[in-house]
XYZ file of C-alpha atoms in Angstrom:
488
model
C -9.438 11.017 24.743
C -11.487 7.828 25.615
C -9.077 5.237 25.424
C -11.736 2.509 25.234
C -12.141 3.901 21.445
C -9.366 2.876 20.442
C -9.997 -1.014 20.588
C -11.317 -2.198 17.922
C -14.970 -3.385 17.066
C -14.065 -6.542 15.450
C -12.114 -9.617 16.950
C -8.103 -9.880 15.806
C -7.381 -12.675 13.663
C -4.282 -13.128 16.140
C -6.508 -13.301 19.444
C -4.508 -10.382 21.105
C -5.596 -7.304 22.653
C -4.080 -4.339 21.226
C -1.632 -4.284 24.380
C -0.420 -7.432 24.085
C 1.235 -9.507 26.463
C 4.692 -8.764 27.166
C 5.916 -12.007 27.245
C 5.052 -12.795 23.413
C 7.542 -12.639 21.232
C 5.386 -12.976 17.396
C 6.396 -10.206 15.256
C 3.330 -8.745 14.872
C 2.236 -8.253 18.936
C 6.019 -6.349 18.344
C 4.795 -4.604 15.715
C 2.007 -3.110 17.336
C 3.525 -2.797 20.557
C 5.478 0.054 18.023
C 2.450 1.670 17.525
C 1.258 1.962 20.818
C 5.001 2.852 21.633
C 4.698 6.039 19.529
C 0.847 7.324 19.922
C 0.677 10.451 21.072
C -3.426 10.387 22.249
C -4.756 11.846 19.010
C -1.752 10.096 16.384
C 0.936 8.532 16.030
C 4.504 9.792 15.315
C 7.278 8.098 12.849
C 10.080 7.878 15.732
C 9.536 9.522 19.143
C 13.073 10.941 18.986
C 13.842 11.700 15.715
C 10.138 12.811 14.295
C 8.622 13.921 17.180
C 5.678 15.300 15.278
C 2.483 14.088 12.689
C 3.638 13.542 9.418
C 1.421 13.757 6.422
C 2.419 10.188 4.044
C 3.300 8.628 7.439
C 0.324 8.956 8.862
C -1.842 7.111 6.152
C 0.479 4.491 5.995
C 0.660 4.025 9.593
C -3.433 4.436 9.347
C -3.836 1.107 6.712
C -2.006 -0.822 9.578
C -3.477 0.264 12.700
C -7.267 -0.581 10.570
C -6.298 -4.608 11.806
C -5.777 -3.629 14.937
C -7.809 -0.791 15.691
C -9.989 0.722 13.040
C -11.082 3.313 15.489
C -8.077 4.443 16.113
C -6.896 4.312 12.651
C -9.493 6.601 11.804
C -8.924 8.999 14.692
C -5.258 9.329 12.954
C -6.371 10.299 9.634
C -9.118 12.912 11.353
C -6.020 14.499 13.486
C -4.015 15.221 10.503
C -7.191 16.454 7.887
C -8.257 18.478 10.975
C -4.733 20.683 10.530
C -5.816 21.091 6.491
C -5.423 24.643 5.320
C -8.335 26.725 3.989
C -7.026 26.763 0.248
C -7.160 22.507 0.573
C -3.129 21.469 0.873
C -2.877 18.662 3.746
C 0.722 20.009 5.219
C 3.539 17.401 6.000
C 3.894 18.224 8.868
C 1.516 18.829 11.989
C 3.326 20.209 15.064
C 2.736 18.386 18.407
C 3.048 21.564 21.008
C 4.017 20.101 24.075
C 7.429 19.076 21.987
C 10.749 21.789 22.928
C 11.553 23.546 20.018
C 14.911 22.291 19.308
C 13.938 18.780 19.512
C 13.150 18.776 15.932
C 14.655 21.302 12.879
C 12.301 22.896 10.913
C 10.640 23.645 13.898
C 7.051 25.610 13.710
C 9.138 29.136 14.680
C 10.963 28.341 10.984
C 7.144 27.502 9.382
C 5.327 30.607 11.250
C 2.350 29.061 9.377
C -0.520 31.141 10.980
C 1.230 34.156 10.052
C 3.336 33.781 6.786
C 0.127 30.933 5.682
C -2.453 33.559 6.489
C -3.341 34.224 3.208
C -3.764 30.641 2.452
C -5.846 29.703 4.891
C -3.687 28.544 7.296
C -4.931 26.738 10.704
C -5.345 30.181 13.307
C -5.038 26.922 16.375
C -2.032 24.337 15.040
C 0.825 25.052 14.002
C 1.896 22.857 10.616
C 4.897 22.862 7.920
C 3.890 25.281 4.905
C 4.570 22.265 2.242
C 2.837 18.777 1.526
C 3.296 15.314 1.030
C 2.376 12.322 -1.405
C -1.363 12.085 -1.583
C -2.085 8.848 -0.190
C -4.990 9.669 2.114
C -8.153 9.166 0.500
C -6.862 5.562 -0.324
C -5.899 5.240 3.454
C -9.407 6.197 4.049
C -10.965 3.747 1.797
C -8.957 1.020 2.864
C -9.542 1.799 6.589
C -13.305 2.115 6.050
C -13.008 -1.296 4.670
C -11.397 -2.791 7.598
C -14.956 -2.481 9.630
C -17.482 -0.737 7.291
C -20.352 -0.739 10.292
C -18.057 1.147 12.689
C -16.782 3.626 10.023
C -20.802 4.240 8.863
C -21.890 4.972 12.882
C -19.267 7.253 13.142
C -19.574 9.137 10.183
C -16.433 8.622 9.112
C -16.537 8.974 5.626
C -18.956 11.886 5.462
C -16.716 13.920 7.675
C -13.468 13.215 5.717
C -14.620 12.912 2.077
C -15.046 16.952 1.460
C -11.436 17.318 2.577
C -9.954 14.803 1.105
C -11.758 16.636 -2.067
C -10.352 19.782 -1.361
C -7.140 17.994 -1.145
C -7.050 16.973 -4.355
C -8.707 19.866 -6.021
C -5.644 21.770 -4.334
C -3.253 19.398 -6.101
C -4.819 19.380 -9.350
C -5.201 23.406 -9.728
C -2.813 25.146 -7.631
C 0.367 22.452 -8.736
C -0.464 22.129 -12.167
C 2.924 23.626 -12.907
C 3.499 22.452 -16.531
C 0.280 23.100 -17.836
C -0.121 18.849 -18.957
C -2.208 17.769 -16.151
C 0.462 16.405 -13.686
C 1.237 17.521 -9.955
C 4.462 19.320 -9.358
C 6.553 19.259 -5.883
C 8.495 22.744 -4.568
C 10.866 20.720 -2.510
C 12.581 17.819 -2.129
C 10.862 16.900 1.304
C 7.472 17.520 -0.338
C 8.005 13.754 -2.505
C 8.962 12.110 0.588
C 12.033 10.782 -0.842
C 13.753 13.371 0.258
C 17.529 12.988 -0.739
C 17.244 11.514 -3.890
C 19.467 11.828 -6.714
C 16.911 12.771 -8.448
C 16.964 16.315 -7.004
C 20.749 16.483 -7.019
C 20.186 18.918 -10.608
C 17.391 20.411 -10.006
C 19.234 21.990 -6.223
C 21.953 22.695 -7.854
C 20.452 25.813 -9.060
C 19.367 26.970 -5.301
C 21.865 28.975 -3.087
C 22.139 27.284 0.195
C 21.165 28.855 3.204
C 24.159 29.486 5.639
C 25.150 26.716 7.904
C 25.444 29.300 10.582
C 21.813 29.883 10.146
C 20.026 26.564 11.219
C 20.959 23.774 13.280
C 19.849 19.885 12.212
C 18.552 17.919 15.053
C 18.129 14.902 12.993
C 22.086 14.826 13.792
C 21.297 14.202 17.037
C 19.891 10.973 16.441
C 21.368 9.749 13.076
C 24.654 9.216 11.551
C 25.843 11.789 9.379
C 27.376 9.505 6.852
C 23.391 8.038 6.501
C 21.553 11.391 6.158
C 21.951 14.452 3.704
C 24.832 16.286 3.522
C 25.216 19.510 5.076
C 25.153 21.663 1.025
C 21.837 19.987 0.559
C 20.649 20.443 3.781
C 21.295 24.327 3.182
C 19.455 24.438 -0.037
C 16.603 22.432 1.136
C 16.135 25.469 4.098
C 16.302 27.804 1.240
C 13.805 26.737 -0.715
C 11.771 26.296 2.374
C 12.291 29.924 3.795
C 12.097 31.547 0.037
C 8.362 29.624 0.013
C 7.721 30.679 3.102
C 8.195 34.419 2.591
C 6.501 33.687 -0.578
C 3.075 32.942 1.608
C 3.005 29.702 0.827
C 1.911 31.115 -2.896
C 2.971 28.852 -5.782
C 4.488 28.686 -9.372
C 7.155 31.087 -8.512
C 9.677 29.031 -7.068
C 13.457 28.030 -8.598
C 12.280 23.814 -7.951
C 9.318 22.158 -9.886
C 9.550 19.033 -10.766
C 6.984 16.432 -11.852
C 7.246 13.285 -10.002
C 5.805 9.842 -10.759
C 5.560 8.752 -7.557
C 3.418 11.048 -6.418
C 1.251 11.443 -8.832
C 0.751 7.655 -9.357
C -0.430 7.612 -5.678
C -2.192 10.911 -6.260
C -4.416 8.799 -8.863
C -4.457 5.799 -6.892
C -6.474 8.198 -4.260
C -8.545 9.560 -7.185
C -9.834 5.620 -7.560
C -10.513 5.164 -4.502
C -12.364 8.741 -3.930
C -14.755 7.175 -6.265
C -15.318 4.389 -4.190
C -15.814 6.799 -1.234
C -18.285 9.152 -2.873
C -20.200 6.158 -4.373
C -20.447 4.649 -0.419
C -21.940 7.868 0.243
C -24.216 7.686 -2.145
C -22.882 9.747 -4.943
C -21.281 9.428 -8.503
C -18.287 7.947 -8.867
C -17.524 8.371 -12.395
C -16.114 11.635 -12.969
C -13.147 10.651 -10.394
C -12.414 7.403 -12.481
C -12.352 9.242 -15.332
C -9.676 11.786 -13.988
C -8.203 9.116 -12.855
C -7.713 7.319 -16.504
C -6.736 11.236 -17.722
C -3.955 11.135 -15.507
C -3.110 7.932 -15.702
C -2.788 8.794 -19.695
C -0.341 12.166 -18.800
C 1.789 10.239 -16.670
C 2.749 7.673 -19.650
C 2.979 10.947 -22.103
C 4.878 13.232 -19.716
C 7.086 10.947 -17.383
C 7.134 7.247 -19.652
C 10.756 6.835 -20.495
C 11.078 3.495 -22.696
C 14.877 3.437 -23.208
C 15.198 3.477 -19.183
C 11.799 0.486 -19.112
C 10.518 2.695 -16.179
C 9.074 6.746 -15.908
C 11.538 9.576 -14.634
C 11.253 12.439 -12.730
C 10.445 16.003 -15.166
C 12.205 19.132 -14.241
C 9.986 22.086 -14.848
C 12.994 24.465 -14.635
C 15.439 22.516 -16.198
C 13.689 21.332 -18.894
C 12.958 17.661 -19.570
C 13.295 14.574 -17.859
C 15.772 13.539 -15.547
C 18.023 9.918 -16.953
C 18.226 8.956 -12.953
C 16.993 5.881 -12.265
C 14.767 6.253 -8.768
C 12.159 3.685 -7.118
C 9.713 6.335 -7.629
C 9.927 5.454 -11.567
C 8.668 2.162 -10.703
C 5.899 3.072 -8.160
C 3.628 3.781 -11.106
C 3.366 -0.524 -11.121
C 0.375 -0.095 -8.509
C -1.678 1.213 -11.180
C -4.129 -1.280 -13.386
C -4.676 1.201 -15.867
C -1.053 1.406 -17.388
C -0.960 0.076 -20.787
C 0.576 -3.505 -20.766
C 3.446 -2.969 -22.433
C 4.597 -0.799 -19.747
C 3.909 -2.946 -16.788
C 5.641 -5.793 -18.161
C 9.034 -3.038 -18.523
C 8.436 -1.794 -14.625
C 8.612 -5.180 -14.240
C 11.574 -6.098 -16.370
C 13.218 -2.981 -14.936
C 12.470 -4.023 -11.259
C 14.345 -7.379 -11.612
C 17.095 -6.203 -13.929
C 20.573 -5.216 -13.316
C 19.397 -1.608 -12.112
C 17.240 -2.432 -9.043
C 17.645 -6.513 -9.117
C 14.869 -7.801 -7.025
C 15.084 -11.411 -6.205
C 18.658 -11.855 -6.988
C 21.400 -9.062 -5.816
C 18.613 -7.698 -3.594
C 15.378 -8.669 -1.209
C 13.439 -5.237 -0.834
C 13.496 -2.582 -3.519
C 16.543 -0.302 -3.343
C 15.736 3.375 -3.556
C 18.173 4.646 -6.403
C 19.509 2.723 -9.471
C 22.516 0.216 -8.117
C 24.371 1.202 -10.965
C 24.099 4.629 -10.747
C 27.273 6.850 -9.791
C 25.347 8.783 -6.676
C 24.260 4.934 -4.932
C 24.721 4.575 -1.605
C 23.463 2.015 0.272
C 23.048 3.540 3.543
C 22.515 7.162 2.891
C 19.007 8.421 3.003
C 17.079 7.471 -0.367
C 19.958 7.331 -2.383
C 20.176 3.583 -2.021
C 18.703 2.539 0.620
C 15.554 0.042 0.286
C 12.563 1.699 2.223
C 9.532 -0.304 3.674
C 6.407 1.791 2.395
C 8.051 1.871 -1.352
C 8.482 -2.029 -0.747
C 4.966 -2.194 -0.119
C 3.674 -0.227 -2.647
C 5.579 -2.574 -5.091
C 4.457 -5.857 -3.691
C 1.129 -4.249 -4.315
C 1.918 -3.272 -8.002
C 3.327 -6.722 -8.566
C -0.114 -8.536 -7.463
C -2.026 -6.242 -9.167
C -0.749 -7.428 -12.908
C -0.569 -11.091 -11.899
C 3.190 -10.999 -11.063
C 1.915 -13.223 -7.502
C 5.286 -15.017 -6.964
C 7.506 -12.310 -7.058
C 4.722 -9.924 -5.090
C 5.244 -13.470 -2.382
C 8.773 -13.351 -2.383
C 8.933 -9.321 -1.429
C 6.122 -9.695 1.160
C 8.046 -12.498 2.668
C 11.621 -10.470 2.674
C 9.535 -7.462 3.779
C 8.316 -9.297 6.845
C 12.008 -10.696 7.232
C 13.642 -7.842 7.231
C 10.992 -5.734 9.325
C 10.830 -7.823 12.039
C 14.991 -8.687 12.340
C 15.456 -5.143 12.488
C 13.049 -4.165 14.639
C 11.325 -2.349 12.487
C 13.723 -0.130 11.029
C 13.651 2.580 9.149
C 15.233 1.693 6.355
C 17.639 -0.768 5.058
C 21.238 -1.810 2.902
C 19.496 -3.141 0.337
C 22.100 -5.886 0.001
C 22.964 -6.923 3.641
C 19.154 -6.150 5.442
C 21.587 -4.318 7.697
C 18.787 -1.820 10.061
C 19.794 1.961 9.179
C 18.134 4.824 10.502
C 15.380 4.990 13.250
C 14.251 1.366 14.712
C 10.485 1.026 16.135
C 9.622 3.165 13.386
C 5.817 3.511 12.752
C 5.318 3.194 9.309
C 7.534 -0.168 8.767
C 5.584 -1.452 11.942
C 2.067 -0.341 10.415
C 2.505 -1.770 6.741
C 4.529 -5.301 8.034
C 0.691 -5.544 10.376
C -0.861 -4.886 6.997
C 1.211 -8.253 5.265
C 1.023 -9.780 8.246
C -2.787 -9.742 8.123
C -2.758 -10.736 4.653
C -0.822 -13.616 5.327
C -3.407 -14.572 8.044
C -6.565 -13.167 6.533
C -6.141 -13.158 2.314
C -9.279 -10.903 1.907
C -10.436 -8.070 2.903
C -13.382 -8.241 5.645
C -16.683 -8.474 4.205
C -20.438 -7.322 4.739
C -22.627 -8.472 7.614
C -24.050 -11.454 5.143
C -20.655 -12.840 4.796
C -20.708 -12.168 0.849
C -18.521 -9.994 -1.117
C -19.774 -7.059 -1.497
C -20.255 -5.812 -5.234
C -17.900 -3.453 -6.868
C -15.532 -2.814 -4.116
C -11.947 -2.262 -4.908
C -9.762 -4.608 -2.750
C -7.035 -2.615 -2.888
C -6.662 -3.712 0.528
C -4.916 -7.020 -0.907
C -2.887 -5.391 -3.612
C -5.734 -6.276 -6.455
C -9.059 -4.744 -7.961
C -11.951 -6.465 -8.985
C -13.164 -5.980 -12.558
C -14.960 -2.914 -11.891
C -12.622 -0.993 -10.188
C -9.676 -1.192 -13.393
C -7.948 1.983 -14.141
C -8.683 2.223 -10.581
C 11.747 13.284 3.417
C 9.945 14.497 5.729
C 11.824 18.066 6.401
């Protein structure tokens, strides 16, 4: 690859190159020196030792960071993983880099067999790729890194080439996970929400027979402490309900987990929005995504609202009804401007109360309800306070006018990212680093505040004017016409 691409078109607002000096010590030149740190030539990986690989979610995350640096670059990411989509439109979480051993990282592409046991759907003949998904946040990764340097993204084409599969994407979602028959997305696994050990699943896998411990071997042992990571029992059910949708083909709606999550589908409709900016850049209608967008904005409240718990909960498909834990995916709905007020103002209520207490017991979000009997504060998402979720949530907050408590968790963010150099994740009540450090996505979003802090808007057109009817999601608002608009 033609590493002159990668620099970007535009000057920094910093004045750095992307390699920047070594002697500088500001925490974004660290931050991106993480980035650089972990690009592979065609992406970037989460952690070069414990993810070794693309991921899906991390990926457009890491993209909406690496657009202030590097817009090329940030679009070369997104390409890399949409280039690995499968024929019937699912983006797979994971993306396997060849040239990494086998055992280096557990499910490994022998487990997936993806261009055999994915044949039937579509899967890539050339890459090997996980069978399962992620949360849909690419098409608003897209958007936002189009934004970043509109002239560079038009002369490449960028949009034209990715918009049809970020449609198919969707279109994917919306017909072959419509599980429930109400409009929502449903995930098949726990890995597939991201949040991969939440206690939100602890039910729903109860039901699943764990594969035998004898039968697999977790590298992410190798580089994490057991006491932070899933246990061993849900380890073994997650490769069962892996290997059962693998010998499945990949084919779904007969699986024993199906649960409706609002975390992914808020971001799922956050991507519809800004799909509608995308098509309407290229010269098309926009309309029919927005009003998807409202329709599923309208089933989340019916299907997943909870008002006794002031925040939405996860639905079981198999179980039947909704789950009473209390998860930070319940409150990532908040980036959404088409809720109906009364339920913002709960989210927020909920966000600073007694279950999640943001500004008082704790700086960044934690993961899982503080009161709840299953918290943890260092054990993979049951507790723990995550940086993309943080973000998210700072963007939620600006979005209904909460702007000093969105300040006050894009200054702890930026705190906390850079004293931990970058970590993973964190105790929600100490800001002690857990997991991973120099990890991509942390590095990518604190770039993201950190050019907000620098920079409050998003660039603008050649004239130096806003230009009309764009969504500046970019800085965690919309203008008036844009309204309603674990990894494994």
């Amino acid at each position: 690859m033609d590493r002159t691409a990668q620099v970007s078109s535009r000057p920094f607002p910093y004045e750095i190159a992307y390699d920047p000096p070594t002697a500088s010590a500001f925490p974004h030149v660290r931050a991106a020196r993480v980035l650089e740190a972990n690009w592979t030539g065609a992406s970037t990986v989460p952690s070069r030792k414990l993810y070794p690989h693309q991921w899906s979610w991390d990926s457009a995350f890491i993209a909406i960071g690496l657009r202030h640096v590097s817009p090329a670059r940030a679009q070369t990411e997104l390409e890399t993983l949409l280039a690995a989509q499968w024929a019937d439109g699912r983006v797979p979480h994971i993306v396997f880099n060849p040239s990494v051993p086998l055992d280096a990282y557990f499910p490994s592409p022998d487990f997936w067999r993806s261009s055999t046991a994915g044949r039937a759907a579509g899967a890539p003949r050339t890459v090997q790729t996980s069978g399962i998904v992620q949360p849909p946040v690419h098409a608003l990764a897209a958007w936002l890194v189009h934004r970043a340097d509109p002239a560079l993204s038009r002369a490449r084409g960028f949009l034209a080439r990715v918009y049809p599969r970020l449609a198919a994407w969707h279109r994917y979602l919306l017909h072959r996970r419509d599980l429930g028959g109400a409009g929502l997305v449903a995930v098949v696994h726990p890995w597939e929400q991201g949040m991969d050990n939440s206690p939100c699943w602890d039910v729903p896998l109860a039901r699943i027979t764990p594969a035998p411990a004898r039968s697999f071997r977790r590298a992410d042992l190798d580089h994490g402490a057991a006491e932070d990571r899933p246990t061993d029992l849900d380890y073994g059910r997650y490769v069962r309900l892996a290997a059962d949708y693998r010998d499945r083909e990949y084919a779904d709606g007969d699986g024993g987990f199906a649960v409706e999550d609002p975390a992914f589908n808020a971001l799922l409709i956050a991507s519809e929005h800004a799909l509608a900016r995308i098509a309407e850049e290229l010269g098309a209608a926009g309309a029919a995504r927005r009003e998807r967008a409202e329709r599923l904005t309208a089933a989340l409240v019916e299907r997943l609202w909870e008002p006794a718990a002031g925040m939405f909960l996860c639905r079981d498909l198999r179980g039947g009804g909704l789950r009473p834990e209390r998860s930070v995916s319940g409150l990532v709905p908040l980036l959404l401007p088409g809720l109906p007020r009364a339920v913002t103002a709960a989210l927020v209520r909920t966000l600073r109360g007694p279950h999640f207490s943001l500004g008082d017991r704790t700086r960044l979000v934690p993961s899982y309800d503080l009161l709840g009997e299953a918290f943890d504060p260092h054990r993979y998402w049951r507790g723990p306070a995550w940086f993309n979720t943080g973000w998210l949530l700072e963007r939620g907050l600006r979005t209904h006018g909460e702007t000093a408590a969105a300040d006050a968790l894009r200054t702890a963010f930026l705190d906390l990212a850079g004293a931990t150099g970058f970590a993973e994740y964190v105790d929600p009540y100490t800001g002690e680093a857990c997991g991973a450090t120099g990890f991509s996505w942390t590095a990518a979003l604190a770039l993201d505040l950190y050019h907000r802090e620098r920079v409050p808007h998003e660039r603008q057109g050649p004239d130096k004017s806003p230009q009309r009817g764009v969504s500046r999601l970019g800085t965690g608002t919309f203008d008036k016409s844009d309204q309603g608009g674990d990894r494994g």
